[in-house]
Short mmCIF file of C-alpha atoms in Angstrom, two decimals:
data_model
loop_
_atom_site.label_atom_id
_atom_site.label_comp_id
_atom_site.label_asym_id
_atom_site.label_seq_id
_atom_site.Cartn_x
_atom_site.Cartn_y
_atom_site.Cartn_z
CA MET A 1 153.54 64.97 100.89
CA ARG A 2 155.08 62.97 98.07
CA PRO A 3 153.84 63.92 94.58
CA PRO A 4 152.35 61.13 92.50
CA GLY A 5 154.62 59.35 90.04
CA ASN A 6 154.10 56.60 87.55
CA GLY A 7 157.78 55.63 87.33
CA ALA A 8 159.49 53.67 84.61
CA ALA A 9 157.40 50.66 83.75
CA ARG A 10 159.02 47.42 84.76
CA LEU A 11 158.65 44.50 82.36
CA LEU A 12 156.18 41.80 83.34
CA SER A 13 156.51 38.20 82.32
CA GLY A 14 153.91 38.83 79.64
CA ALA A 15 151.30 41.35 78.63
CA GLY A 16 148.60 38.83 79.39
CA LEU A 17 149.67 38.63 83.02
CA ALA A 18 148.85 42.27 83.69
CA ALA A 19 145.47 41.87 82.03
CA ALA A 20 144.70 38.75 84.04
CA LEU A 21 145.48 40.54 87.28
CA LEU A 22 143.19 43.53 86.77
CA LEU A 23 140.02 42.91 88.74
CA PRO A 24 136.71 44.74 88.59
CA THR A 25 136.03 46.15 92.03
CA ALA A 26 132.35 47.02 91.99
CA LEU A 27 130.69 44.16 90.16
CA PRO A 28 127.56 42.57 91.54
CA ALA A 29 128.63 39.46 93.44
CA GLN A 30 126.39 37.21 91.40
CA ALA A 31 128.08 38.45 88.19
CA ALA A 32 131.67 38.18 89.36
CA PRO A 33 133.42 35.96 86.80
CA PRO A 34 136.25 33.54 87.57
CA TRP A 35 139.76 34.92 87.37
CA ARG A 36 142.90 33.01 86.62
CA VAL A 37 145.68 32.73 89.18
CA PRO A 38 148.92 33.24 87.22
CA ALA A 39 151.37 30.39 87.70
CA ALA A 40 154.91 31.39 88.70
CA ASP A 41 156.39 28.68 86.48
CA GLY A 42 154.75 30.06 83.36
CA LYS A 43 152.30 27.17 83.08
CA LYS A 44 148.56 27.53 82.89
CA GLY A 45 147.20 29.01 86.11
CA GLN A 46 144.12 28.11 88.12
CA GLU A 47 140.73 29.78 87.87
CA LEU A 48 139.20 31.20 91.04
CA PRO A 49 136.08 33.34 91.47
CA GLY A 50 136.70 37.07 91.87
CA MET A 51 136.12 38.86 95.18
CA PRO A 52 134.40 42.24 94.67
CA SER A 53 135.09 45.15 97.02
CA ALA A 54 131.46 46.28 96.75
CA LEU A 55 128.14 45.03 95.42
CA ASP A 56 126.05 46.63 92.69
CA PRO A 57 124.44 49.71 94.25
CA GLU A 58 121.70 49.71 91.59
CA ALA A 59 120.51 46.14 92.14
CA ASP A 60 116.99 45.82 93.58
CA GLU A 61 118.01 42.87 95.73
CA VAL A 62 121.19 42.45 97.76
CA LEU A 63 122.76 39.15 96.74
CA CYS A 64 125.79 38.32 98.86
CA THR A 65 128.97 36.93 97.34
CA PRO A 66 128.48 33.16 97.12
CA ALA A 67 130.86 30.61 98.54
CA SER A 68 133.77 29.61 96.33
CA ARG A 69 134.00 25.99 95.28
CA GLU A 70 137.62 26.31 94.20
CA THR A 71 140.76 25.99 96.31
CA ALA A 72 144.10 27.48 95.34
CA LYS A 73 146.79 24.88 94.87
CA LYS A 74 149.89 27.08 95.23
CA GLN A 75 151.17 30.11 97.07
CA ASP A 76 150.52 33.26 95.05
CA TRP A 77 153.14 35.81 93.93
CA SER A 78 152.23 38.36 96.59
CA ARG A 79 153.22 36.15 99.51
CA GLN A 80 156.46 35.25 97.78
CA ARG A 81 157.12 38.94 97.10
CA LEU A 82 156.68 39.75 100.81
CA ASP A 83 158.83 36.74 101.82
CA LEU A 84 156.20 35.55 104.29
CA ASP A 85 157.71 32.10 104.83
CA ARG A 86 160.88 33.69 106.20
CA LEU A 87 159.01 36.50 107.94
CA HIS A 88 157.02 34.04 110.05
CA GLN A 89 160.26 32.65 111.46
CA HIS A 90 160.79 36.06 113.10
CA SER A 91 157.27 37.34 113.81
CA THR A 92 153.66 36.26 113.42
CA GLY A 93 152.14 39.35 115.01
CA ALA A 94 151.24 37.39 118.16
CA GLY A 95 149.58 39.52 120.82
CA VAL A 96 148.69 42.37 118.45
CA THR A 97 145.11 43.41 117.66
CA VAL A 98 144.34 44.84 114.23
CA ALA A 99 141.11 46.78 113.88
CA LEU A 100 139.86 46.33 110.31
CA ILE A 101 137.41 48.98 109.09
CA GLY A 102 135.64 47.74 105.99
CA THR A 103 132.67 45.57 105.05
CA GLY A 104 132.80 43.46 108.23
CA VAL A 105 134.35 40.06 108.93
CA ALA A 106 132.71 36.66 109.37
CA PRO A 107 134.02 35.41 112.76
CA GLY A 108 133.72 31.75 111.78
CA ALA A 109 135.53 32.02 108.44
CA ALA A 110 138.14 29.39 107.62
CA GLY A 111 141.54 30.34 108.97
CA LEU A 112 140.07 33.01 111.28
CA LYS A 113 138.01 31.03 113.78
CA GLY A 114 138.47 32.07 117.40
CA ARG A 115 140.51 35.17 116.59
CA VAL A 116 137.92 37.64 115.28
CA THR A 117 135.86 39.98 117.45
CA ALA A 118 132.84 41.24 115.51
CA ASP A 119 129.71 42.62 117.11
CA GLY A 120 126.38 43.31 115.45
CA GLU A 121 126.53 44.32 111.81
CA ALA A 122 130.32 43.95 111.76
CA ALA A 123 129.82 40.17 111.82
CA ASP A 124 127.69 40.28 108.66
CA ASP A 125 130.06 40.45 105.69
CA CYS A 126 127.71 40.22 102.74
CA VAL A 127 130.27 41.56 100.25
CA GLY A 128 133.01 39.23 101.48
CA SER A 129 135.80 41.77 101.02
CA GLY A 130 136.37 42.36 104.74
CA THR A 131 136.82 38.66 105.44
CA PHE A 132 139.10 38.38 102.41
CA LEU A 133 141.26 41.21 103.81
CA ALA A 134 141.24 39.75 107.33
CA GLY A 135 142.73 36.58 105.87
CA LEU A 136 145.57 38.58 104.34
CA ILE A 137 146.26 40.31 107.64
CA ALA A 138 145.92 37.51 110.18
CA GLY A 139 144.58 34.34 108.53
CA THR A 140 146.28 31.03 109.26
CA GLY A 141 145.43 29.69 105.81
CA GLY A 142 143.33 26.89 107.29
CA ASP A 143 144.12 23.75 105.31
CA SER A 144 146.51 25.78 103.13
CA PRO A 145 149.13 27.15 105.56
CA ARG A 146 151.21 28.63 102.73
CA LEU A 147 148.29 30.97 102.11
CA ALA A 148 148.49 32.41 105.63
CA GLY A 149 148.39 36.15 106.15
CA VAL A 150 151.26 38.43 107.07
CA ALA A 151 150.60 38.18 110.81
CA PRO A 152 148.79 34.86 111.45
CA GLY A 153 149.28 35.25 115.22
CA ALA A 154 147.43 38.57 115.39
CA LYS A 155 143.77 39.10 116.24
CA ILE A 156 141.15 41.00 114.26
CA LEU A 157 138.65 43.53 115.59
CA ALA A 158 136.06 43.82 112.81
CA LEU A 159 134.35 47.18 112.37
CA ARG A 160 132.01 48.40 109.63
CA GLY A 161 132.97 51.44 107.59
CA THR A 162 130.46 50.70 104.82
CA ASP A 163 126.83 49.75 104.37
CA ARG A 164 125.90 46.15 103.59
CA ARG A 165 126.64 46.64 99.88
CA GLY A 166 130.14 48.00 100.58
CA LYS A 167 129.48 51.73 100.06
CA ALA A 168 131.77 53.75 102.33
CA SER A 169 130.25 56.08 104.92
CA ALA A 170 132.15 58.88 106.68
CA ASP A 171 129.98 58.56 109.79
CA LEU A 172 130.59 54.82 110.01
CA VAL A 173 134.35 55.28 109.57
CA VAL A 174 134.45 57.89 112.34
CA ASP A 175 132.47 55.64 114.68
CA ALA A 176 134.72 52.70 113.82
CA LEU A 177 137.88 54.71 114.48
CA ARG A 178 136.58 55.71 117.89
CA ALA A 179 135.59 52.14 118.70
CA ALA A 180 139.05 50.89 117.69
CA THR A 181 140.67 53.54 119.87
CA GLU A 182 138.50 52.61 122.84
CA ALA A 183 139.42 48.94 122.32
CA ARG A 184 143.13 49.89 122.39
CA ALA A 185 143.86 48.30 119.02
CA GLU A 186 147.56 48.63 118.21
CA VAL A 187 146.90 48.77 114.46
CA ILE A 188 143.90 50.32 112.70
CA ALA A 189 143.45 49.43 109.03
CA VAL A 190 140.99 51.62 107.11
CA ALA A 191 140.19 49.77 103.89
CA VAL A 192 138.02 52.55 102.47
CA ALA A 193 138.92 56.02 101.16
CA LEU A 194 136.64 59.03 101.52
CA PRO A 195 136.57 61.95 99.07
CA ARG A 196 136.22 64.65 101.72
CA GLN A 197 137.87 65.55 105.01
CA ASP A 198 135.79 66.69 107.95
CA ALA A 199 136.50 67.74 111.53
CA ALA A 200 135.04 64.57 113.07
CA LEU A 201 137.25 62.33 110.92
CA SER A 202 140.39 64.36 111.67
CA SER A 203 139.62 64.28 115.39
CA ALA A 204 139.02 60.51 115.39
CA VAL A 205 142.33 59.86 113.62
CA ALA A 206 144.20 62.17 116.00
CA GLU A 207 142.66 60.43 119.01
CA ALA A 208 143.67 57.03 117.66
CA ARG A 209 147.26 58.16 117.16
CA ARG A 210 147.45 59.72 120.62
CA ALA A 211 146.26 56.40 122.06
CA GLY A 212 149.25 54.67 120.44
CA ALA A 213 147.68 53.12 117.35
CA VAL A 214 149.33 52.96 113.95
CA VAL A 215 146.68 53.98 111.43
CA VAL A 216 147.02 52.44 107.96
CA ALA A 217 144.65 53.65 105.24
CA ALA A 218 143.86 53.12 101.58
CA ALA A 219 145.45 55.92 99.57
CA ALA A 220 142.51 56.04 97.14
CA PRO A 221 139.27 54.20 96.50
CA ASP A 222 139.13 51.50 93.89
CA PRO A 223 137.66 52.85 90.64
CA PRO A 224 134.31 51.40 89.55
CA SER A 225 136.15 49.87 86.58
CA ARG A 226 139.72 49.61 85.36
CA GLY A 227 141.15 51.07 82.20
CA GLY A 228 138.87 54.09 81.81
CA SER A 229 139.95 56.66 79.23
CA ASP A 230 138.80 59.75 81.17
CA GLU A 231 141.54 61.77 82.80
CA ILE A 232 140.89 62.11 86.53
CA PRO A 233 142.93 64.76 88.32
CA ALA A 234 145.02 63.73 91.29
CA ARG A 235 143.56 64.48 94.70
CA THR A 236 143.94 63.50 98.33
CA TYR A 237 141.59 61.00 99.94
CA TRP A 238 140.82 60.53 103.61
CA PRO A 239 141.77 59.40 106.21
CA ALA A 240 144.94 58.54 104.25
CA GLY A 241 145.72 62.25 103.96
CA GLU A 242 145.68 62.86 107.71
CA PRO A 243 149.07 63.58 109.39
CA GLY A 244 150.88 60.47 110.55
CA VAL A 245 148.63 58.01 108.69
CA LEU A 246 150.45 55.35 106.64
CA SER A 247 148.98 55.76 103.16
CA VAL A 248 149.07 52.65 100.94
CA ALA A 249 148.50 52.05 97.21
CA ASP A 250 148.31 48.85 95.18
CA MET A 251 150.88 47.53 92.73
CA LEU A 252 151.25 44.82 90.09
CA PRO A 253 154.00 42.16 90.17
CA GLY A 254 156.23 44.47 88.14
CA GLY A 255 155.98 47.18 90.81
CA VAL A 256 153.74 49.62 88.89
CA ARG A 257 150.19 50.63 89.72
CA PRO A 258 147.38 49.04 87.70
CA ASP A 259 146.04 50.92 84.68
CA GLY A 260 143.06 53.05 85.59
CA SER A 261 144.08 53.55 89.22
CA LEU A 262 142.84 56.80 90.69
CA PRO A 263 145.76 59.23 91.01
CA THR A 264 146.47 60.63 94.45
CA TYR A 265 149.06 62.43 96.55
CA GLY A 266 151.18 61.51 99.54
CA VAL A 267 151.40 57.73 99.11
CA ASP A 268 153.85 56.23 101.59
CA LEU A 269 153.94 52.60 100.46
CA ALA A 270 152.91 50.35 97.61
CA ALA A 271 152.00 46.73 98.35
CA PRO A 272 150.75 43.79 96.27
CA GLY A 273 147.24 44.53 95.06
CA ALA A 274 146.48 42.23 92.14
CA GLY A 275 146.15 38.48 91.68
CA VAL A 276 146.01 37.91 95.46
CA VAL A 277 144.43 34.78 96.96
CA SER A 278 142.42 34.63 100.19
CA GLY A 279 139.27 33.16 101.67
CA GLY A 280 135.77 34.51 102.13
CA PRO A 281 132.99 34.54 104.71
CA ARG A 282 131.30 31.41 103.44
CA GLY A 283 132.76 27.98 102.75
CA THR A 284 136.40 26.96 102.64
CA GLY A 285 137.18 27.91 99.05
CA HIS A 286 139.41 30.72 97.80
CA TYR A 287 138.94 33.87 95.76
CA LEU A 288 141.16 36.08 93.69
CA GLY A 289 141.14 39.75 94.67
CA GLY A 290 142.97 43.00 94.18
CA GLY A 291 142.85 46.73 94.60
CA VAL A 292 143.93 49.31 97.15
CA PRO A 293 142.12 47.59 100.07
CA VAL A 294 144.18 44.45 99.46
CA ALA A 295 147.42 46.44 99.55
CA THR A 296 146.24 48.19 102.71
CA ALA A 297 145.58 44.84 104.38
CA TYR A 298 149.08 43.62 103.55
CA ALA A 299 150.62 46.79 105.00
CA ALA A 300 148.50 46.49 108.15
CA GLY A 301 149.65 42.90 108.60
CA ALA A 302 153.26 44.05 108.26
CA VAL A 303 152.68 46.69 110.93
CA ALA A 304 151.30 44.00 113.25
CA ALA A 305 154.37 41.83 112.64
CA VAL A 306 156.67 44.76 113.40
CA ARG A 307 154.79 45.71 116.56
CA ALA A 308 155.06 42.14 117.86
CA ALA A 309 158.77 41.88 117.02
CA HIS A 310 159.65 45.37 118.34
CA PRO A 311 157.25 46.05 121.21
CA ASP A 312 159.32 48.97 122.52
CA ASP A 313 159.06 50.90 119.25
CA SER A 314 156.76 53.90 119.28
CA PRO A 315 154.04 54.15 116.62
CA GLU A 316 156.24 56.72 114.84
CA ASP A 317 159.17 54.29 114.92
CA VAL A 318 156.98 51.57 113.43
CA VAL A 319 155.94 53.82 110.54
CA ARG A 320 159.55 54.87 110.00
CA ARG A 321 160.63 51.22 109.98
CA LEU A 322 158.07 50.32 107.30
CA THR A 323 159.00 53.24 105.06
CA ALA A 324 162.77 53.09 105.65
CA THR A 325 163.07 49.41 104.75
CA ALA A 326 160.80 49.59 101.72
CA TYR A 327 162.22 48.76 98.31
CA PRO A 328 163.22 52.10 96.71
CA ALA A 329 160.92 53.18 93.88
CA ASP A 330 158.75 56.15 92.92
CA ILE A 331 156.38 54.78 95.54
CA PRO A 332 158.47 52.70 98.01
CA GLN A 333 157.42 49.06 97.91
CA LEU A 334 156.61 47.19 101.10
CA ASP A 335 159.26 44.72 102.31
CA ALA A 336 157.68 43.02 105.32
CA TYR A 337 160.66 40.79 106.06
CA ALA A 338 163.13 43.68 106.02
CA ALA A 339 160.83 45.77 108.22
CA VAL A 340 160.91 43.11 110.93
CA THR A 341 164.56 42.05 110.70
CA SER A 342 166.38 45.34 110.02
CA VAL A 343 168.26 47.31 112.65
CA LEU A 344 167.41 51.00 112.51
CA GLY A 345 169.50 53.89 113.73
CA GLU A 346 168.31 57.40 114.51
CA PRO A 347 167.73 59.43 111.33
CA ALA A 348 170.24 62.20 110.73
CA GLY A 349 168.79 65.62 111.40
CA PHE A 350 165.50 64.04 112.42
CA ALA A 351 162.98 66.43 113.91
CA GLY A 352 159.33 65.93 114.65
CA SER A 353 157.21 62.83 114.23
CA ALA A 354 158.55 59.93 112.21
CA GLY A 355 155.05 59.48 110.89
CA ASP A 356 155.05 62.88 109.20
CA LYS A 357 155.17 62.51 105.45
CA ASP A 358 157.87 65.17 105.11
CA GLY A 359 160.22 63.72 107.76
CA ALA A 360 163.93 63.13 107.13
CA GLU A 361 165.04 59.83 105.67
CA PRO A 362 166.20 57.43 108.40
CA VAL A 363 169.37 55.40 108.40
CA THR A 364 168.78 51.71 107.90
CA VAL A 365 171.14 48.77 108.37
CA ARG A 366 169.85 45.41 107.24
CA ASP A 367 170.56 42.61 109.71
CA THR A 368 172.36 40.16 107.43
CA ALA A 369 175.01 38.81 109.78
CA ALA A 370 174.29 35.15 109.05
CA THR A 371 174.12 35.75 105.32
CA ASP A 372 177.30 37.82 105.41
CA ARG A 373 179.20 35.04 107.19
CA ALA A 374 178.04 32.48 104.64
CA THR A 375 178.83 34.84 101.80
CA GLY A 376 182.27 35.56 103.28
CA ARG A 377 183.13 31.88 103.47
CA ALA A 378 181.93 31.32 99.90
CA THR A 379 183.96 34.31 98.70
CA LEU A 380 187.08 33.01 100.47
CA PHE A 381 186.72 29.61 98.82
CA VAL A 382 186.29 31.26 95.41
CA LEU A 383 189.38 33.42 95.92
CA LEU A 384 191.50 30.49 97.08
CA GLY A 385 190.33 28.39 94.16
CA SER A 386 191.02 31.20 91.73
CA ALA A 387 194.50 31.69 93.18
CA ALA A 388 195.26 27.99 92.78
CA VAL A 389 194.12 28.04 89.14
CA LEU A 390 196.25 31.11 88.41
CA ALA A 391 199.28 29.50 90.05
CA VAL A 392 198.95 26.41 87.86
CA LEU A 393 198.55 28.53 84.72
CA TRP A 394 201.58 30.67 85.59
CA ALA A 395 203.70 27.61 86.31
CA GLY A 396 202.79 26.15 82.92
CA PHE A 397 203.64 29.43 81.20
CA ALA A 398 207.01 29.75 83.01
CA LEU A 399 208.01 26.17 82.18
CA SER A 400 207.25 26.64 78.49
CA ARG A 401 209.38 29.80 78.36
CA ALA A 402 212.25 28.14 80.18
CA ARG A 403 212.17 25.19 77.80
CA ALA A 404 212.29 27.59 74.84
CA ARG A 405 215.47 29.21 76.30
CA GLY A 406 217.13 25.83 76.71
CA TRP A 407 216.71 26.16 80.49
CA ARG A 408 219.12 29.17 80.59
CA PRO A 409 218.29 32.11 82.89
CA ALA A 410 216.15 34.77 81.23
CA GLY A 411 218.94 37.41 81.36
CA ALA A 412 221.50 35.14 79.74
CA ALA A 413 219.51 34.34 76.61
CA GLY A 414 220.45 37.52 74.70
CA THR A 415 224.17 37.42 75.67
CA ALA A 416 224.60 33.86 74.50
CA SER A 417 223.14 34.64 71.11
CA GLU A 418 225.45 37.62 70.38
#
């Protein structure tokens, strides 16, 4: 397992940006305030309502997250960071089913109609978080195609791993894992993190992996609030800590984890998890969300895109591809486009499963043939132009020296003067 690391803090465009991106993750839905979408051009952003990951467990009445009346006008930073516009030219995840274990998914949600299977309670997403995540994985964006998910051609199998308020349940997660395995889902995204490991959970994960699924899980739960002063010791959460599971944490635009994140061990990837735009279960408006579940959804979408583009890859190869092509950092940062377009060789000295967290580093060669040809031509033109400029400058210098010698050969100048 990889030890936790905070890394050197990368500079953000402004201190206010980081503060604007930190979202409360357990607010009552009725109290969720609007949050501002940061504008990439530095201008004033747009306010959208926040999407909670759970509802207030102390409230006497369950009030579901209301429909948003606001629509995002621009593509957010996270989709630009993952290069989704270019990724979709190579893979949309078509033909791949992603089982999403969370708060449920509304089958008729904008951008998801006709591509969500949700039975019983899994179709009732009171919190809204599951539908929000489904949009990041496989949403088409509806009327806003630039807000599509990572794998808009994939399908979603919605499964509940929480109660109606969003509180995670080990029994529900185990049942959901088994249901996803029985349904032969190629990707299983577990958006919740449990504090304890048990035999039933370990068995369900192992069965899913033996059936050929890539299991992606939240590395840690979202804290009830951000920025707490209490020191919380690092620990492993489950099923992210199970062997072969792709463990994912959230990151800010600068590449660092948000303040107040729960420390954990063995994180394989970091993905965008703040200031992210997606839809909800009701209406056609957008919300602003963040946290580890959001990062997990992005990673699961990337796995779906890879599985569609490389159908002959084993689940271990898929995990290795995601981790090998990630941007190098204390916690490697997801690069969905590179994961799909890179050409991987066999890792040197590789032994055992590529999904094991202690496996050898693979060899990666980025497929940049077209870019290299264009760059080569540009470089040639620059060199030829530089050579021409140097030739003109040298000619001018030589003529001035010859004129100063009265047009006599350079060797004869000293003899004539003696």
